[in-house]
CSV table of C-alpha atoms in Angstrom, one decimal:
chain,number,residue,atom,x,y,z
I,1,MET,CA,0.0,0.0,0.0
I,2,GLU,CA,1.3,3.4,-0.9
I,3,LEU,CA,2.0,5.5,2.2
I,4,LYS,CA,0.7,9.1,2.3
I,5,PRO,CA,2.8,12.0,3.6
I,6,LYS,CA,3.5,12.1,7.3
I,7,LYS,CA,0.4,14.0,8.3
I,8,ILE,CA,-2.4,12.7,10.5
I,9,ALA,CA,-5.7,13.9,11.9
I,10,VAL,CA,-7.0,13.6,15.4
I,11,ILE,CA,-10.6,14.3,16.0
I,12,CYS,CA,-11.6,14.8,19.7
I,13,ASP,CA,-15.1,15.5,20.9
I,14,TYR,CA,-13.6,16.9,24.1
I,15,LEU,CA,-14.2,20.5,25.3
I,16,LEU,CA,-11.0,22.4,26.0
I,17,LEU,CA,-11.5,24.1,29.4
I,18,PRO,CA,-8.7,26.0,31.2
I,19,THR,CA,-10.5,25.2,34.4
I,20,ARG,CA,-10.3,21.5,33.8
I,21,VAL,CA,-6.8,20.3,32.9
I,22,GLY,CA,-6.3,16.6,33.5
I,23,GLY,CA,-5.0,13.3,32.1
I,24,MET,CA,-6.3,13.6,28.6
I,25,ASP,CA,-5.0,17.1,28.1
I,26,ALA,CA,-1.6,15.9,29.2
I,27,PHE,CA,-1.8,13.0,26.8
I,28,PHE,CA,-2.8,15.2,23.8
I,29,TRP,CA,0.1,17.5,24.5
I,30,ALA,CA,2.6,14.7,24.9
I,31,PHE,CA,1.4,12.8,21.8
I,32,ASP,CA,1.7,16.0,19.7
I,33,ARG,CA,5.3,16.4,20.9
I,34,ALA,CA,6.1,12.8,20.1
I,35,CYS,CA,4.7,13.2,16.6
I,36,LYS,CA,6.7,16.3,16.0
I,37,ALA,CA,9.8,14.6,17.1
I,38,GLN,CA,9.3,12.1,14.3
I,39,GLN,CA,8.5,15.0,11.8
I,40,ILE,CA,4.8,14.0,11.7
I,41,GLU,CA,2.3,16.8,11.4
I,42,VAL,CA,-0.9,16.5,13.4
I,43,ASP,CA,-4.1,18.4,12.7
I,44,TRP,CA,-6.3,18.5,15.8
I,45,TYR,CA,-10.1,18.9,15.6
I,46,PHE,CA,-11.9,19.9,18.8
I,47,PRO,CA,-15.4,21.3,19.6
I,48,ASN,CA,-13.9,24.7,20.6
I,49,GLU,CA,-10.7,26.6,20.5
I,50,SER,CA,-8.5,27.4,23.5
I,51,ARG,CA,-4.8,28.2,23.9
I,52,HIS,CA,-4.3,27.3,27.5
I,53,GLY,CA,-1.3,25.1,28.4
I,54,ASP,CA,0.4,23.4,25.4
I,55,TYR,CA,-2.7,23.8,23.2
I,56,ALA,CA,-1.0,26.9,22.1
I,57,ASN,CA,1.5,24.7,20.3
I,58,LEU,CA,-1.1,22.5,18.5
I,59,THR,CA,-2.4,22.9,15.0
I,60,LEU,CA,-6.0,23.2,16.1
I,61,PHE,CA,-9.3,23.5,14.3
I,62,SER,CA,-12.6,24.3,16.0
I,63,ALA,CA,-15.9,22.7,15.0
I,64,GLU,CA,-17.6,25.6,16.8
I,65,GLY,CA,-20.2,23.3,18.4
I,66,LYS,CA,-21.0,21.3,15.3
I,67,ASN,CA,-21.0,17.5,15.2
I,68,MET,CA,-17.3,16.6,15.2
I,69,LEU,CA,-17.3,13.9,12.5
I,70,ARG,CA,-19.7,15.8,10.3
I,71,PHE,CA,-17.5,18.9,10.6
I,72,PHE,CA,-14.4,16.9,9.7
I,73,TYR,CA,-16.1,15.4,6.7
I,74,GLU,CA,-17.3,18.7,5.4
I,75,HIS,CA,-14.3,20.9,6.1
I,76,ALA,CA,-11.1,18.9,6.5
I,77,PRO,CA,-8.7,18.0,3.7
I,78,ILE,CA,-9.5,14.3,4.4
I,79,ALA,CA,-7.6,12.8,1.6
I,80,SER,CA,-4.3,14.4,2.7
I,81,TYR,CA,-4.0,12.3,5.9
I,82,ALA,CA,-2.1,9.1,6.3
I,83,LEU,CA,-4.1,8.2,9.5
I,84,ILE,CA,-7.3,9.4,11.2
I,85,VAL,CA,-7.8,8.9,14.9
I,86,THR,CA,-10.9,9.8,16.9
I,87,HIS,CA,-11.4,10.3,20.7
I,88,PHE,CA,-14.8,10.5,22.4
I,89,THR,CA,-16.7,10.6,19.1
I,90,GLU,CA,-19.5,8.4,17.7
I,91,ILE,CA,-18.2,4.8,17.7
I,92,CYS,CA,-19.9,3.2,14.7
I,93,GLY,CA,-22.2,4.8,12.1
I,94,PRO,CA,-22.6,5.8,8.4
I,95,ILE,CA,-20.4,8.8,8.8
I,96,PHE,CA,-17.4,6.5,8.9
I,97,LYS,CA,-18.4,5.1,5.5
I,98,GLU,CA,-18.7,8.7,4.1
I,99,ILE,CA,-15.2,9.6,5.4
I,100,PHE,CA,-13.5,6.5,4.2
I,101,ARG,CA,-14.9,6.8,0.7
I,102,VAL,CA,-13.1,10.1,0.4
I,103,ALA,CA,-10.0,9.4,2.5
I,104,HIS,CA,-9.2,5.7,1.8
I,105,THR,CA,-7.3,6.2,5.0
I,106,PRO,CA,-7.1,3.9,8.0
I,107,MET,CA,-9.3,5.2,10.8
I,108,TYR,CA,-8.8,4.3,14.5
I,109,VAL,CA,-11.7,4.9,16.9
I,110,VAL,CA,-10.6,5.2,20.6
I,111,VAL,CA,-13.3,4.2,23.1
I,112,HIS,CA,-12.6,5.9,26.4
I,113,ASN,CA,-16.0,5.9,28.2
I,114,ALA,CA,-18.2,3.1,29.4
I,115,ALA,CA,-21.7,3.0,27.8
I,116,PRO,CA,-24.4,4.7,29.8
I,117,LYS,CA,-26.1,2.4,32.3
I,118,VAL,CA,-29.5,2.2,30.6
I,119,GLU,CA,-31.7,-0.7,29.6
I,120,VAL,CA,-31.7,-1.3,25.8
I,121,GLY,CA,-34.6,-2.9,24.1
I,122,LEU,CA,-34.4,-5.7,21.6
I,123,LYS,CA,-35.0,-3.4,18.7
I,124,GLN,CA,-32.1,-1.2,19.7
I,125,ARG,CA,-29.8,-4.2,20.3
I,126,ILE,CA,-30.6,-5.5,16.8
I,127,THR,CA,-30.0,-2.0,15.3
I,128,ASN,CA,-26.6,-1.8,17.1
I,129,LYS,CA,-25.5,-5.2,15.8
I,130,LEU,CA,-26.6,-4.3,12.2
I,131,LYS,CA,-24.6,-1.0,12.4
I,132,GLY,CA,-21.6,-2.9,13.7
I,133,LYS,CA,-21.8,-5.2,10.7
I,134,LEU,CA,-22.4,-2.4,8.1
I,135,TYR,CA,-20.0,0.3,9.3
I,136,SER,CA,-17.2,-1.3,11.4
I,137,ARG,CA,-15.7,-2.5,8.1
I,138,TYR,CA,-14.6,1.1,7.4
I,139,ILE,CA,-12.8,1.3,10.7
I,140,ALA,CA,-9.3,-0.2,10.8
I,141,GLN,CA,-9.2,-0.7,14.6
I,142,TYR,CA,-11.0,0.2,17.8
I,143,VAL,CA,-8.7,1.1,20.6
I,144,VAL,CA,-10.0,0.4,24.2
I,145,VAL,CA,-8.5,1.3,27.5
I,146,SER,CA,-9.3,-1.9,29.4
I,147,ALA,CA,-10.4,-5.6,29.0
I,148,ALA,CA,-13.8,-4.6,30.4
I,149,ALA,CA,-14.2,-2.0,27.7
I,150,LYS,CA,-13.4,-4.6,25.0
I,151,GLU,CA,-16.1,-6.9,26.3
I,152,GLU,CA,-18.6,-4.1,26.4
I,153,LEU,CA,-17.8,-3.0,22.9
I,154,ILE,CA,-18.3,-6.5,21.5
I,155,LYS,CA,-21.5,-6.9,23.5
I,156,LYS,CA,-23.0,-3.8,22.0
I,157,TRP,CA,-21.7,-3.9,18.3
I,158,GLY,CA,-21.3,-7.6,17.8
I,159,ALA,CA,-18.6,-10.3,17.4
I,160,VAL,CA,-17.8,-8.9,13.9
I,161,ILE,CA,-15.5,-6.3,15.6
I,162,ALA,CA,-13.8,-8.8,18.0
I,163,ASN,CA,-10.7,-9.2,15.8
I,164,LYS,CA,-10.2,-5.5,15.3
I,165,ILE,CA,-9.8,-4.3,18.8
I,166,THR,CA,-6.5,-3.0,20.3
I,167,LEU,CA,-5.9,-2.5,24.0
I,168,ILE,CA,-3.9,0.6,25.0
I,169,PRO,CA,-4.5,1.5,28.7
I,170,ASN,CA,-4.6,5.2,29.6
I,171,GLY,CA,-1.6,6.6,31.3
I,172,VAL,CA,-1.2,9.0,34.2
I,173,TRP,CA,1.5,11.6,34.9
I,174,VAL,CA,2.0,12.7,38.4
I,175,HIS,CA,4.3,15.4,39.8
I,176,PRO,CA,6.5,14.2,42.7
I,177,ASN,CA,5.2,17.0,44.9
I,178,TRP,CA,1.6,15.9,44.6
I,179,LYS,CA,2.1,12.6,46.5
I,180,LYS,CA,0.5,12.2,49.9
I,181,THR,CA,2.8,11.9,52.9
I,182,PRO,CA,1.9,10.3,56.2
I,183,GLN,CA,-0.1,12.7,58.4
I,184,PRO,CA,-2.8,12.5,61.1
I,185,ALA,CA,-6.4,12.1,59.9
I,186,THR,CA,-8.3,15.3,59.1
I,187,ASN,CA,-11.7,13.7,58.3
I,188,ARG,CA,-11.6,15.3,54.9
I,189,PHE,CA,-12.8,13.4,51.8
I,190,ILE,CA,-12.7,14.3,48.1
I,191,THR,CA,-14.5,13.2,45.0
I,192,ALA,CA,-13.5,14.3,41.5
I,193,CYS,CA,-15.5,13.4,38.5
I,194,HIS,CA,-17.9,14.5,35.8
I,195,LEU,CA,-21.2,15.1,37.6
I,196,HIS,CA,-23.4,12.4,36.0
I,197,PRO,CA,-25.8,9.9,37.5
I,198,ASP,CA,-23.4,7.0,36.5
I,199,LYS,CA,-20.8,8.4,38.9
I,200,GLY,CA,-23.0,7.4,41.8
I,201,LEU,CA,-22.7,10.6,43.9
I,202,GLN,CA,-26.4,10.3,44.8
I,203,ASP,CA,-25.4,7.1,46.6
I,204,LEU,CA,-22.7,9.0,48.5
I,205,ILE,CA,-25.2,11.6,49.6
I,206,ALA,CA,-27.7,9.0,50.7
I,207,ALA,CA,-25.0,7.1,52.7
I,208,VAL,CA,-24.0,10.3,54.5
I,209,ALA,CA,-27.6,11.1,55.2
I,210,GLN,CA,-28.0,7.7,57.0
I,211,LEU,CA,-24.9,8.2,59.2
I,212,PRO,CA,-25.5,8.8,62.9
I,213,LEU,CA,-24.0,12.3,62.6
I,214,GLN,CA,-24.5,13.2,66.3
I,215,GLN,CA,-22.2,10.3,67.2
I,216,LEU,CA,-19.4,11.2,64.7
I,217,PRO,CA,-16.6,13.8,64.6
I,218,PRO,CA,-17.1,16.7,62.2
I,219,PHE,CA,-16.1,15.8,58.6
I,220,GLU,CA,-16.3,17.3,55.1
I,221,ILE,CA,-16.6,16.0,51.6
I,222,ASP,CA,-15.5,18.3,48.7
I,223,ILE,CA,-16.9,17.5,45.3
I,224,TYR,CA,-14.8,18.6,42.3
I,225,GLY,CA,-16.3,18.7,38.8
I,226,GLU,CA,-19.1,20.0,36.7
I,227,GLY,CA,-21.9,18.3,34.7
I,228,MET,CA,-25.6,17.8,33.9
I,229,TYR,CA,-26.3,16.3,37.3
I,230,LYS,CA,-25.0,19.1,39.5
I,231,LYS,CA,-28.3,20.8,40.3
I,232,SER,CA,-29.9,17.5,41.2
I,233,LEU,CA,-27.0,16.7,43.5
I,234,GLU,CA,-27.2,20.1,45.1
I,235,GLN,CA,-30.9,19.6,45.7
I,236,LEU,CA,-30.3,16.2,47.3
I,237,VAL,CA,-27.7,17.8,49.7
I,238,ASP,CA,-30.3,20.5,50.5
I,239,GLU,CA,-33.1,18.0,51.1
I,240,HIS,CA,-31.0,16.0,53.6
I,241,GLY,CA,-29.6,19.1,55.3
I,242,LEU,CA,-26.0,18.3,54.6
I,243,ASN,CA,-24.7,21.6,53.4
I,244,ALA,CA,-22.2,21.7,56.2
I,245,ILE,CA,-20.6,18.5,55.0
I,246,PHE,CA,-20.7,18.7,51.2
I,247,THR,CA,-19.1,21.6,49.2
I,248,PHE,CA,-19.3,21.8,45.4
I,249,LYS,CA,-15.9,23.1,44.2
I,250,GLY,CA,-16.5,23.0,40.4
I,251,ASN,CA,-13.7,22.4,37.9
I,252,VAL,CA,-10.1,23.3,38.8
I,253,PRO,CA,-6.9,22.8,36.8
I,254,GLN,CA,-4.8,19.8,38.0
I,255,VAL,CA,-7.2,18.7,40.7
I,256,MET,CA,-4.8,15.8,41.3
I,257,SER,CA,-2.5,18.2,43.0
I,258,LEU,CA,-5.2,18.6,45.8
I,259,TYR,CA,-5.7,14.9,46.6
I,260,LYS,CA,-2.9,14.9,49.2
I,261,ASN,CA,-4.9,17.3,51.3
I,262,TYR,CA,-7.6,14.6,52.0
I,263,ASP,CA,-7.7,11.4,53.9
I,264,TYR,CA,-9.6,9.5,51.2
I,265,LEU,CA,-10.8,9.8,47.6
I,266,ILE,CA,-14.4,8.5,47.3
I,267,HIS,CA,-15.5,7.3,43.9
I,268,PRO,CA,-18.9,5.7,44.1
I,269,SER,CA,-19.2,5.1,40.4
I,270,LEU,CA,-21.7,2.7,38.8
I,271,ARG,CA,-19.9,2.3,35.5
I,272,GLU,CA,-16.3,2.7,34.3
I,273,SER,CA,-14.1,1.5,31.5
I,274,PHE,CA,-10.8,2.7,33.0
I,275,CYS,CA,-11.4,5.0,35.9
I,276,TYR,CA,-8.7,7.7,35.8
I,277,THR,CA,-9.7,9.1,39.2
I,278,VAL,CA,-8.9,6.0,41.1
I,279,ILE,CA,-5.7,5.3,39.3
I,280,GLU,CA,-4.5,8.9,39.9
I,281,ALA,CA,-5.3,8.6,43.6
I,282,LEU,CA,-3.4,5.3,44.0
I,283,MET,CA,-0.4,6.7,42.2
I,284,LEU,CA,-0.4,9.6,44.7
I,285,ASP,CA,-0.7,7.1,47.7
I,286,VAL,CA,-4.1,8.5,48.5
I,287,PRO,CA,-6.5,5.8,49.9
I,288,VAL,CA,-9.7,5.2,48.0
I,289,ILE,CA,-13.2,4.1,48.7
I,290,THR,CA,-14.8,2.9,45.5
I,291,THR,CA,-17.0,0.2,43.9
I,292,LYS,CA,-15.8,-3.3,43.2
I,293,GLU,CA,-16.7,-3.7,39.5
I,294,ALA,CA,-16.6,0.0,38.3
I,295,GLY,CA,-14.2,2.0,40.4
I,296,ASN,CA,-11.8,-1.0,40.6
I,297,VAL,CA,-12.4,-2.0,37.0
I,298,LEU,CA,-8.7,-2.7,36.5
I,299,GLY,CA,-8.5,-4.8,39.7
I,300,ILE,CA,-5.6,-2.8,41.1
I,301,LEU,CA,-7.0,-1.7,44.5
I,302,ARG,CA,-6.5,-4.2,47.2
I,303,GLU,CA,-9.0,-3.9,50.0
I,304,GLY,CA,-7.5,-3.1,53.4
I,305,VAL,CA,-4.3,-2.0,51.7
I,306,HIS,CA,-5.2,0.8,49.3
I,307,GLY,CA,-8.7,1.4,50.5
I,308,TRP,CA,-12.1,-0.1,50.7
I,309,LEU,CA,-14.5,-1.6,48.2
I,310,TYR,CA,-18.3,-2.1,48.1
I,311,GLU,CA,-21.0,-3.2,45.7
I,312,ALA,CA,-22.0,-0.5,43.3
I,313,GLY,CA,-25.3,1.1,44.5
I,314,ASN,CA,-25.2,-0.5,48.0
I,315,VAL,CA,-25.7,2.6,50.1
I,316,ALA,CA,-25.5,0.6,53.4
I,317,GLN,CA,-22.1,-0.8,52.6
I,318,LEU,CA,-20.8,2.7,51.7
I,319,GLN,CA,-22.3,4.1,54.9
I,320,LEU,CA,-20.6,1.4,57.0
I,321,HIS,CA,-17.2,2.2,55.4
I,322,LEU,CA,-17.6,5.9,56.2
I,323,GLN,CA,-18.8,5.3,59.7
I,324,GLN,CA,-15.9,2.9,60.6
I,325,ILE,CA,-13.3,5.2,59.1
I,326,LEU,CA,-14.6,8.2,61.0
I,327,THR,CA,-14.7,6.2,64.3
I,328,GLY,CA,-11.2,4.8,63.8
I,329,HIS,CA,-12.3,1.2,63.2
I,330,ARG,CA,-11.0,1.0,59.7
I,331,MET,CA,-7.2,1.2,59.4
I,332,LEU,CA,-5.2,0.5,56.2
I,333,LEU,CA,-2.1,-1.7,56.2
I,334,ASP,CA,0.0,0.3,53.8
I,335,SER,CA,-1.5,2.4,51.0
I,336,THR,CA,1.9,3.0,49.4
I,337,ASP,CA,2.3,-0.8,48.7
I,338,ARG,CA,1.4,-0.5,45.0
I,339,ASP,CA,0.2,-3.2,42.6
I,340,LYS,CA,2.8,-3.9,39.9
I,341,LYS,CA,0.2,-3.1,37.2
I,342,LEU,CA,0.1,0.4,38.4
I,343,HIS,CA,3.7,1.0,37.3
I,344,ASN,CA,2.7,0.3,33.7
I,345,LEU,CA,0.0,3.0,33.6
I,346,THR,CA,2.2,5.9,32.8
I,347,LEU,CA,1.7,8.7,30.3
I,348,GLU,CA,4.9,7.6,28.6
I,349,ALA,CA,3.6,4.1,28.0
I,350,MET,CA,0.3,5.4,26.7
I,351,VAL,CA,2.1,7.7,24.2
I,352,LEU,CA,4.3,4.8,23.0
I,353,GLY,CA,1.2,2.7,22.4
I,354,TYR,CA,-0.3,5.3,20.1
I,355,MET,CA,3.0,6.1,18.4
I,356,GLY,CA,3.1,2.4,17.4
I,357,ILE,CA,-0.1,3.0,15.5
I,358,VAL,CA,1.2,6.2,13.9
I,359,GLU,CA,4.4,4.6,12.8
I,360,LYS,CA,2.5,1.7,11.2
I,361,HIS,CA,0.7,4.1,8.8
I,362,THR,CA,3.4,6.7,8.0
I,363,ASN,CA,6.8,6.4,6.4
I,364,THR,CA,8.5,6.3,9.8
I,365,ALA,CA,7.7,2.6,10.1
């Protein structure tokens, strides 16, 4: 196959927000630098334009709120790219056929997020399988971040895509000064996530509401993040009279740098494919309270060592963990004793994984 010039396109349905700078921002910047080091040009397509951080160094095109793939199809020089990669976009649909017919270029679709936890009827399941059969043929590979995400992808779109799935785990970069050091308990807890029902914060509020607060020392829970569910969560806090405990902090850049100021990170998620938040906390030696199948989707957290686990949606179990921690009846062995798998989840390893794809489809291979 004749190789095209060393130029690729990366399409990201990911809002650029100076108030929210996290793991994916760090990856985009590091990947761009790695491509430039190999004399590979990258055109980046985002929903909006921003020049905070290293975005000032990217060749960036804004879709100005339009559908990302449709904007790319209608406005980009599609045929000039040796490779097209998507992040956070539609996973399978007719738009990929349209793009491929113009580009004749390999397309890699990166699947970061778990599918929403909703019941899907028979008609929709059949439709998904049909779309998988019709349109996945125009996609060279799907890239998933965990084995659980691979299973979920096949379940939704059908076995036809099983042989075209590549696993590249996400990676995390941490500053040495962000790590938690041993210190007396402060009874401060943090959550950091997109405010969506699937993140389970409603369960956390319900668990706190059921605590015997008069018998416990004062404590606080800071919630970092924004999202569609914020008003509902604020109403729940109001209804239970818990405003003295919960504080909504919104988005902040590099929220990871704040983890060390808290005793525990709480992540009551109902659905995850990788779970950046938990991995970040474990890398920073911050104990975690999270769910067995979602928050601990990678199986890295060891109960009683790195934190505590409970069944997703089980408010009583979460309440018990909180109560016993606050009363001093739950002590960890050594939260700095890391699982070996954690050492492989670095930003450098993630970039290397994607550079392997780039080199395969450019004349650097």
